[in-house]
mmCIF file of C-alpha atoms and ligand atoms in Angstrom:
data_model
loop_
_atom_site.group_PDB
_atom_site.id
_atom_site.type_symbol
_atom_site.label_atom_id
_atom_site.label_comp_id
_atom_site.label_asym_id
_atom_site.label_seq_id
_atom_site.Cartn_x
_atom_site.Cartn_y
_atom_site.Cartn_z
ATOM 1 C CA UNK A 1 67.699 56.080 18.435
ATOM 2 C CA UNK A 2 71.255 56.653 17.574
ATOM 3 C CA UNK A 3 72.637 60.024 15.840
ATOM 4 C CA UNK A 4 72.847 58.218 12.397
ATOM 5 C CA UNK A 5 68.955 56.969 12.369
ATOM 6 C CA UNK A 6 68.161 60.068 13.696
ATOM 7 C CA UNK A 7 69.303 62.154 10.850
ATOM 8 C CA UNK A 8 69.803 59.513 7.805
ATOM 9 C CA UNK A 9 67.845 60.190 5.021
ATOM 10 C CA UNK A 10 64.898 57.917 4.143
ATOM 11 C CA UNK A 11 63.045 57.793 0.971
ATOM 12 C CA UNK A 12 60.545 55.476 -0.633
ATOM 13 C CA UNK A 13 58.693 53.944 -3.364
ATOM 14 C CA UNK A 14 54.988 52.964 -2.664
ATOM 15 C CA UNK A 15 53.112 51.508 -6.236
ATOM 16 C CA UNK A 16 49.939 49.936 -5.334
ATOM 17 C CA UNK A 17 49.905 46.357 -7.552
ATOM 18 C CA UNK A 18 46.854 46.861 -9.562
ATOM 19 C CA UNK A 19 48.688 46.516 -12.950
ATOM 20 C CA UNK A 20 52.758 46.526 -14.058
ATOM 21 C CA UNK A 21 54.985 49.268 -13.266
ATOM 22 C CA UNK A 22 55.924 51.742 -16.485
ATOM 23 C CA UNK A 23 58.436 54.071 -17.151
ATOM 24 C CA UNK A 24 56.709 56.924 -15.019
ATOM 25 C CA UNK A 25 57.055 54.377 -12.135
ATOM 26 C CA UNK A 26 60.444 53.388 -12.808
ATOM 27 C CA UNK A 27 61.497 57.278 -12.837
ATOM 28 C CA UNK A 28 60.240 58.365 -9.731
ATOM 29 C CA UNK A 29 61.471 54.741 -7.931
ATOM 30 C CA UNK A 30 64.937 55.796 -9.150
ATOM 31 C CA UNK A 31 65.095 59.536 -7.887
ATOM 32 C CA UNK A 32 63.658 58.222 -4.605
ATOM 33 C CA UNK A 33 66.428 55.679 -4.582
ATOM 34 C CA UNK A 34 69.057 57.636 -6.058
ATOM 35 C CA UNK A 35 68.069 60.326 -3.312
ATOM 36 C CA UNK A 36 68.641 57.995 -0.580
ATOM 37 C CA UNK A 37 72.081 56.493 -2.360
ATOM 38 C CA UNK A 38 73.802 59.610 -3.214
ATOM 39 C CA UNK A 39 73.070 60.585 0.863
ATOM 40 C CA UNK A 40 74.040 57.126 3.374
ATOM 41 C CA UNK A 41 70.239 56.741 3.391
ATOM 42 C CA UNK A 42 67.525 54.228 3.453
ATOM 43 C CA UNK A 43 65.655 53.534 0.786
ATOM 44 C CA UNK A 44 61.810 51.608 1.603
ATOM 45 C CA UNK A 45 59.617 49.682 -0.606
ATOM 46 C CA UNK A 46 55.903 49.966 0.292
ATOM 47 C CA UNK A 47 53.212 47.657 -0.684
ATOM 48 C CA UNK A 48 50.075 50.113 -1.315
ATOM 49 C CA UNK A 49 47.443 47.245 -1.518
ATOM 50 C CA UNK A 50 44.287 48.694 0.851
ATOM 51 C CA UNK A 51 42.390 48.527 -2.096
ATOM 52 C CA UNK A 52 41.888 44.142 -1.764
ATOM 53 C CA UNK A 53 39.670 44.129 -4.712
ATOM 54 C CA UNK A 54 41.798 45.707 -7.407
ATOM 55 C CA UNK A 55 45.305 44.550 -6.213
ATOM 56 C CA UNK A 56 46.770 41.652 -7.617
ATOM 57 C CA UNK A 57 49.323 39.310 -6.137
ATOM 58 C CA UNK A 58 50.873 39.154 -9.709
ATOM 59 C CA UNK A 59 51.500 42.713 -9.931
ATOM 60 C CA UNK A 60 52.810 42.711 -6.614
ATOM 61 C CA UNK A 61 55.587 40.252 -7.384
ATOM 62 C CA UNK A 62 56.217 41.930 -10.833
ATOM 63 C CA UNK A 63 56.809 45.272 -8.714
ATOM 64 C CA UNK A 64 59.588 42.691 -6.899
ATOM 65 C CA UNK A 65 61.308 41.462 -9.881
ATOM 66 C CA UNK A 66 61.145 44.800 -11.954
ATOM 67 C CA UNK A 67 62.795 47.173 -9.500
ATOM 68 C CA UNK A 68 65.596 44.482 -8.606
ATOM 69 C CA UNK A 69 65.846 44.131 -12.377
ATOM 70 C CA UNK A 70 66.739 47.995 -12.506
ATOM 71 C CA UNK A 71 69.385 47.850 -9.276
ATOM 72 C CA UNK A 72 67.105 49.043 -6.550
ATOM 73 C CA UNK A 73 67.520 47.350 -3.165
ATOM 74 C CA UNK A 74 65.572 47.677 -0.115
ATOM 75 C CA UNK A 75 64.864 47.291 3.553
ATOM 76 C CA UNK A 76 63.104 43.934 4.056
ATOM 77 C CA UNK A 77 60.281 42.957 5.056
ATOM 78 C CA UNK A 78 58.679 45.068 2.687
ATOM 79 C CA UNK A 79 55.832 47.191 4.242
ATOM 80 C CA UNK A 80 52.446 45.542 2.586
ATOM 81 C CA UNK A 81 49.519 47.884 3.678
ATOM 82 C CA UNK A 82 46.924 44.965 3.581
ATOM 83 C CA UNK A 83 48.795 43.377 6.869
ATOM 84 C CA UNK A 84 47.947 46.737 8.967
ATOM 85 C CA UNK A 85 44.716 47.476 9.085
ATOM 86 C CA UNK A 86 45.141 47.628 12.617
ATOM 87 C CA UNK A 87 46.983 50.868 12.714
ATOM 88 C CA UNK A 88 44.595 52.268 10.324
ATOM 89 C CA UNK A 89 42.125 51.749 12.492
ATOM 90 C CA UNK A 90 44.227 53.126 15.604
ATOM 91 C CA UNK A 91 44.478 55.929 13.698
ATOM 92 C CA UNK A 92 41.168 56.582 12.796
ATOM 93 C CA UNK A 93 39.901 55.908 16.609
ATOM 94 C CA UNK A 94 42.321 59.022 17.692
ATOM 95 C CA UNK A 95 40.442 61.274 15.155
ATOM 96 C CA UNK A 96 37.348 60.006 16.446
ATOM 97 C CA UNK A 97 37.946 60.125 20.122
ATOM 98 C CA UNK A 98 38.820 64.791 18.859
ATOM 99 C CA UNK A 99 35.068 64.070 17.180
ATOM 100 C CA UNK A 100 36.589 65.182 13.899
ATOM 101 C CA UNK A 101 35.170 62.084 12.129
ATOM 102 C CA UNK A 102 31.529 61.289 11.239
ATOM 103 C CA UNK A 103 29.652 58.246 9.960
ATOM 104 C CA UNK A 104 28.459 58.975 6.233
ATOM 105 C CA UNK A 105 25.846 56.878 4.933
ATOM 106 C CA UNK A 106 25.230 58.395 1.280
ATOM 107 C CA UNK A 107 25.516 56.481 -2.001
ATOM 108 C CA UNK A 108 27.183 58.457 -5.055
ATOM 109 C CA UNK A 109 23.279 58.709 -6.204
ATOM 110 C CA UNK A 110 22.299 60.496 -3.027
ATOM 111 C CA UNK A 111 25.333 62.702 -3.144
ATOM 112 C CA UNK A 112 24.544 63.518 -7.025
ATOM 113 C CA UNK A 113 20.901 64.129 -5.943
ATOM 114 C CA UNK A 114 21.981 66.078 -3.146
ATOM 115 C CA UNK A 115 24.001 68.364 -5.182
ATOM 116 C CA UNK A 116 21.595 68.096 -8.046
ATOM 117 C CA UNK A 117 18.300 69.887 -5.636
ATOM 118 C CA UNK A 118 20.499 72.444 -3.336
ATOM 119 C CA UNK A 119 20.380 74.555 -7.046
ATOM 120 C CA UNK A 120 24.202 76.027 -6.327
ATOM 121 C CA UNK A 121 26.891 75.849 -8.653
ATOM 122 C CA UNK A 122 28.412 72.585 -7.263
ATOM 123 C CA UNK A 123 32.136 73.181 -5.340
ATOM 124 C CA UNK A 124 34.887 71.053 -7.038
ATOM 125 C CA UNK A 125 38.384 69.606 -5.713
ATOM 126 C CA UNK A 126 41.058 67.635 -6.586
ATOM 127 C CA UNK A 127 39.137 64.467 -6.694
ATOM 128 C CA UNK A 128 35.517 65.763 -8.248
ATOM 129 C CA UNK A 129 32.713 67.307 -6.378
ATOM 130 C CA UNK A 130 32.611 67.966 -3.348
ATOM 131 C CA UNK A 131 30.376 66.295 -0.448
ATOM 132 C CA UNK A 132 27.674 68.697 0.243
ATOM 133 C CA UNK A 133 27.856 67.639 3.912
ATOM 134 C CA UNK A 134 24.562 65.644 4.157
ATOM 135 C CA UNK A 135 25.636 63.176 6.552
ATOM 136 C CA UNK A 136 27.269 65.763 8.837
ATOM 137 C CA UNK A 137 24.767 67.045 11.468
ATOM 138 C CA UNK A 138 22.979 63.774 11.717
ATOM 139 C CA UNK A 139 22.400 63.424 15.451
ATOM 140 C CA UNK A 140 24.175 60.904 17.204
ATOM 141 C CA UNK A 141 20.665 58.687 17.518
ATOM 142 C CA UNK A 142 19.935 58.354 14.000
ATOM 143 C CA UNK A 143 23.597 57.881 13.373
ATOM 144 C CA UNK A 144 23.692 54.610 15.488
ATOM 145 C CA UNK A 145 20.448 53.508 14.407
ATOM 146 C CA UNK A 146 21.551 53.680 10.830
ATOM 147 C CA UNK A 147 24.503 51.629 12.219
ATOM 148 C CA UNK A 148 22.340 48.994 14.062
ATOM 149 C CA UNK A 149 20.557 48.490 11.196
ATOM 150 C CA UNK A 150 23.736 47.179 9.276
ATOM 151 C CA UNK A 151 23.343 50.257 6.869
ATOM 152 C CA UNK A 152 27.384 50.748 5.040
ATOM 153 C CA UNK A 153 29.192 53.760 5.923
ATOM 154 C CA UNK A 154 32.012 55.617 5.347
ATOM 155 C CA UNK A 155 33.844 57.779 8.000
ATOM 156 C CA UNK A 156 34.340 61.518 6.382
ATOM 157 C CA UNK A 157 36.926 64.324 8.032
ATOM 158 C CA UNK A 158 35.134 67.208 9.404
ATOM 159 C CA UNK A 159 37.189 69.557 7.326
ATOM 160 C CA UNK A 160 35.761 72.904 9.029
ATOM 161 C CA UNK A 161 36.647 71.508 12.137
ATOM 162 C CA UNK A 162 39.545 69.913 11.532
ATOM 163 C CA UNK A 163 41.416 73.045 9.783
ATOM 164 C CA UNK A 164 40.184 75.319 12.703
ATOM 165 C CA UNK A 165 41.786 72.860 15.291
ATOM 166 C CA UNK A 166 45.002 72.835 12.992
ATOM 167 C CA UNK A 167 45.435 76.499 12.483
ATOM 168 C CA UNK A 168 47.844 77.454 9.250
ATOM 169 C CA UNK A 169 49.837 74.839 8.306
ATOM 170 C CA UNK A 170 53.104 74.776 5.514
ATOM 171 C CA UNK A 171 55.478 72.052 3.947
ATOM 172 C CA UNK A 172 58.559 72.028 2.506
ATOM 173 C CA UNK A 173 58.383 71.451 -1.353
ATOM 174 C CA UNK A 174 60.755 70.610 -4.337
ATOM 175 C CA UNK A 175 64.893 70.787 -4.722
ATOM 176 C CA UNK A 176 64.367 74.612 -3.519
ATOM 177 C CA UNK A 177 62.382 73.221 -0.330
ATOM 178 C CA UNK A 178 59.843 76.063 -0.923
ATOM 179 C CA UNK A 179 57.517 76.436 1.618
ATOM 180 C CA UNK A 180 54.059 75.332 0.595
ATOM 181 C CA UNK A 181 51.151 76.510 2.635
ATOM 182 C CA UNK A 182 48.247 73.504 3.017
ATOM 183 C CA UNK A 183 45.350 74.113 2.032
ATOM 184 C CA UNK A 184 43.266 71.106 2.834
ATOM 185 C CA UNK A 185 39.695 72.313 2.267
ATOM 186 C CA UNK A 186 40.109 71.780 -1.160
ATOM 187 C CA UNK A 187 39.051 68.487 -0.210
ATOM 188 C CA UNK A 188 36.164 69.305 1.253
ATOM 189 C CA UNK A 189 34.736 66.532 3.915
ATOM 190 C CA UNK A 190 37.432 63.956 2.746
ATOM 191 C CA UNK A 191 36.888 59.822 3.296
ATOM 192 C CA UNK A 192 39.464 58.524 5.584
ATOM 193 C CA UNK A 193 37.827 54.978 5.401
ATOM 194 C CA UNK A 194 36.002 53.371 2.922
ATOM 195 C CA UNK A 195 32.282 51.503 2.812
ATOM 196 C CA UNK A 196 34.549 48.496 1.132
ATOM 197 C CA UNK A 197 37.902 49.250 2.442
ATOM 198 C CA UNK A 198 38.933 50.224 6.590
ATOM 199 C CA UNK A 199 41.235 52.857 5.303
ATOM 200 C CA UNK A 200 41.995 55.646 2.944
ATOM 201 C CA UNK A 201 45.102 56.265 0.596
ATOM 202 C CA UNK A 202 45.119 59.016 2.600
ATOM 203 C CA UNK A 203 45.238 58.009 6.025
ATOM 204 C CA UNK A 204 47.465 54.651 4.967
ATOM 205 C CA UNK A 205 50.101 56.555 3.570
ATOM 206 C CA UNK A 206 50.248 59.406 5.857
ATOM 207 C CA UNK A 207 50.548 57.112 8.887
ATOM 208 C CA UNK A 208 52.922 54.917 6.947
ATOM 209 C CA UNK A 209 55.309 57.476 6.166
ATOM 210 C CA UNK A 210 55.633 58.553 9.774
ATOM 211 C CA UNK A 211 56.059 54.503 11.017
ATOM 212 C CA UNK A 212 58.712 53.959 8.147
ATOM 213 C CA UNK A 213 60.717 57.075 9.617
ATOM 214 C CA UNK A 214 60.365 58.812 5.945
ATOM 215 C CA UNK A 215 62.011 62.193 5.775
ATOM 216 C CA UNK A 216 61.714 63.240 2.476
ATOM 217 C CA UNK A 217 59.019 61.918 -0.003
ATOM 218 C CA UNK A 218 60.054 61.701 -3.557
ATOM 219 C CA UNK A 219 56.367 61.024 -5.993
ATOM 220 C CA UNK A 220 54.466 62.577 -8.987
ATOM 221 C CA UNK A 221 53.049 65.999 -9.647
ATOM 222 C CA UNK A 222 49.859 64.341 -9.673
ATOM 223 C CA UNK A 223 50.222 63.428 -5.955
ATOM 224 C CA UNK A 224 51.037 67.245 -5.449
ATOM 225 C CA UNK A 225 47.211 67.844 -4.146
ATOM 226 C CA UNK A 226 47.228 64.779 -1.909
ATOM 227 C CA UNK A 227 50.212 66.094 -0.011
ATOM 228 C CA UNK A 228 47.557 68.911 1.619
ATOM 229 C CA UNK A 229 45.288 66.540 3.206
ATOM 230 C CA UNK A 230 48.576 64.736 4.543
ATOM 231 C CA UNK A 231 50.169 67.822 5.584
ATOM 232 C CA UNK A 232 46.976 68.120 7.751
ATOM 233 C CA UNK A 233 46.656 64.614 8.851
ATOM 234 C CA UNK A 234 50.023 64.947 10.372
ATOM 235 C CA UNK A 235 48.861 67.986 12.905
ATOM 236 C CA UNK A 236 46.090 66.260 13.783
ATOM 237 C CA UNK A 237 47.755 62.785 14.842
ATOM 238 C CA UNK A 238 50.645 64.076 15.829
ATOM 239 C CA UNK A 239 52.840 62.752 12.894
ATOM 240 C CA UNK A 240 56.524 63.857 11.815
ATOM 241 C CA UNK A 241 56.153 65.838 8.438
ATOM 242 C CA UNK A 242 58.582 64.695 5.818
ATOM 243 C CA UNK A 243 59.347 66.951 2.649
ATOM 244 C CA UNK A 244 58.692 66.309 -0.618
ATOM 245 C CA UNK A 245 59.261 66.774 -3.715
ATOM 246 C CA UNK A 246 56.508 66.110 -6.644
ATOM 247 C CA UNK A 247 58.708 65.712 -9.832
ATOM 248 C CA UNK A 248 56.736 65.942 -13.544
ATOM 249 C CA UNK A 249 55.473 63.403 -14.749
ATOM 250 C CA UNK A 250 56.906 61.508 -17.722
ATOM 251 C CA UNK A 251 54.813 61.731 -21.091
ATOM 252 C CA UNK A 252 54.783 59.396 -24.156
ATOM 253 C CA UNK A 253 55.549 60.965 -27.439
ATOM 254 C CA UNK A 254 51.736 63.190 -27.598
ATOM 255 C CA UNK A 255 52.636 64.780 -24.521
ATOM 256 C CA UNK A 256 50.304 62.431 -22.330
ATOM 257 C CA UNK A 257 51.123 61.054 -19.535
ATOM 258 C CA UNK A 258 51.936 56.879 -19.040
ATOM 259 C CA UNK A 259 48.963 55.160 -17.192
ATOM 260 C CA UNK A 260 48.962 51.625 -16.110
ATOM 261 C CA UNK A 261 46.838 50.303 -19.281
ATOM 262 C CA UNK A 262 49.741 51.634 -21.408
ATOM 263 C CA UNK A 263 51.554 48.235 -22.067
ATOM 264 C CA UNK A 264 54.159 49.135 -24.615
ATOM 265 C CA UNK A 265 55.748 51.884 -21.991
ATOM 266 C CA UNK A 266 56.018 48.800 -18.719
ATOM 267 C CA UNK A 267 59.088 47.673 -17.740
ATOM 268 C CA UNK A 268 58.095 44.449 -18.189
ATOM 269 C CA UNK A 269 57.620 45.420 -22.122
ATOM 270 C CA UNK A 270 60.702 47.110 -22.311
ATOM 271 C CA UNK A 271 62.928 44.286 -21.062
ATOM 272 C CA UNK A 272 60.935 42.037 -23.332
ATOM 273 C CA UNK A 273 62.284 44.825 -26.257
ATOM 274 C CA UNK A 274 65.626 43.997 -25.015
ATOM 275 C CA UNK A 275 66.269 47.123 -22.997
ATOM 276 C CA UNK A 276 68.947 46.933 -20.431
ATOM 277 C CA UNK A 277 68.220 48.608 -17.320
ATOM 278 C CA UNK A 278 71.180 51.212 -18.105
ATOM 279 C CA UNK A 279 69.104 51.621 -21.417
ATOM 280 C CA UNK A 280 65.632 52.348 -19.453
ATOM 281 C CA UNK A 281 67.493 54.760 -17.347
ATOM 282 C CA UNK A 282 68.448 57.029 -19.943
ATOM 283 C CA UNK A 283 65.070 56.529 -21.885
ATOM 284 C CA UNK A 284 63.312 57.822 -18.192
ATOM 285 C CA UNK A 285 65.581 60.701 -18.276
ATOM 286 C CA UNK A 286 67.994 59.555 -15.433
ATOM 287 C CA UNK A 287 71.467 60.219 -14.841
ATOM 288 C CA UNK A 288 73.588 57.345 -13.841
ATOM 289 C CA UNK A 289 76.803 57.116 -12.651
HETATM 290 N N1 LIG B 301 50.256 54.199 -4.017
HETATM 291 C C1 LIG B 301 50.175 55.420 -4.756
HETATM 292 C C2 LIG B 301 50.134 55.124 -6.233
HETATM 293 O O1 LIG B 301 50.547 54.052 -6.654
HETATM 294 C C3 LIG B 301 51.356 56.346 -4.542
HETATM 295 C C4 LIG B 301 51.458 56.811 -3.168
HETATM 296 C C5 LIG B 301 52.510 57.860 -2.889
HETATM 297 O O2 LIG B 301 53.603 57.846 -3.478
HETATM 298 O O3 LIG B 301 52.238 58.674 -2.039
HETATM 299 O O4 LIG B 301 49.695 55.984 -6.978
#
């Protein structure tokens, strides 16, 4: 690797194409990109589409044609998730070989049951209850007997285990780079591959970050929780730890934040309002030079 790859910045943008890109999107595209400009960096665009059922090859070339729209340029071939399931899958066999991984068989019934009968105040993280670890001390015979018998599993993260093995673990955060310390269990016994799906958004976009040689990760506040389960990832394959920075999230006019299903605030809406892209860049709060 020569000096200059070695230290050049590199950034990215990852949307997954299950709708059109709004102006939350464009604004954290652009501070990625600008990020990357204003330092002789690189600047990736990554295809998040794990999720085959709810991604949509329209969306996917609307992500295309929007971002070029607004001046953004990138390293081709794009990075499309859905073309490397293999390295998921590599990935997932190194956490297996440390036996940090286990086969869990539950439905969202089971798991609601579960925590309806165990009579304790139900444990909640980021993403909603947490598993109460039914699946996790199955021996290993009933575990591949349940898999002989074609039953559908997920693979969950032995978070106990997997924070012991990690010890204390910190990131750098925001245009301060704070240190953050991780503090995966939050997660509880997280999926790192789906019944439907080989992979996680987890696992893809930890892994992917470290293939793409990204060094600082520019998303949402919302991500903010996400980046603790990554953070841990990283020790346990081994992976280069970027640093981030979550910026806030862009509102409408209430004060709530855009979502996909709001189709006045796309971009693909606001060039059909006759927006220039200087225009959208000042409306997303921008500076341009
Ligand atoms: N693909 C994720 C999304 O569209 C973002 C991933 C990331 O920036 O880490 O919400």
């Amino acid at each position: 690797m020569s000096d200059r790859q070695s230290t050049a910045l590199v950034t990215r943008f990852a949307p997954s194409p299950t709708g059109l890109l709004h102006l939350g999107h464009a604004y954290s595209a652009l501070l990625a990109y600008q990020a990357a400009q204003t330092n002789g960096g690189i600047f990736h665009l990554r295809i998040e589409d794990i999720d085959t059922n709810r991604c949509r090859s329209e969306f996917e070339d609307a992500i295309y044609e929007d971002l070029a729209w607004l001046g953004l340029r990138w390293v081709e071939p794009v990075r499309r998730q859905s073309e490397h399931f293999g390295d998921y899958a590599k990935a997932l066999g190194k956490l297996t070989q440390k036996e940090l991984l286990y086969p869990c068989f539950c439905t969202r019934k089971d798991i609601q049951q579960e925590i309806a009968q165990s009579g304790q105040a139900p444990h909640v993280g980021p993403d909603g209850h947490l598993y109460p670890g039914t699946c996790r001390n199955l021996s290993k015979d009933e575990q591949e007997s349940r898999i002989a018998n074609n039953q559908p599993y997920a693979l969950r993260l032995n978070m106990a285990e997997a924070c012991e093995r990690a010890g204390s673990l910190i990131w750098m955060d925001g245009n301060n780079n704070e240190a953050v310390t991780a503090a995966p269990e939050i997660f509880g016994d997280v999926i790192l591959a789906r019944k439907d799906t080989p992979a996680s958004y987890h696992l893809a976009c930890t892994l992917d970050d470290h293939l793409q040689g990204v060094t600082l990760v520019v998303r949402g506040e919302d991500l903010r929780p996400a980046t603790h389960v990554h953070r841990l990832l990283q020790a346990l394959l081994e992976l280069q730890t970027p640093a981030y920075r979550h910026h806030a999230l862009i509102t409408n006019a209430e004060g709530v934040r855009l979502a996909k299903r709001n189709q006045a605030q796309t971009i693909r809406a606001l060039r059909g309002a006759g927006l220039s892209p200087q225009d959208l860049k000042s409306q997303a709060g921008v500076a341009t030079n």
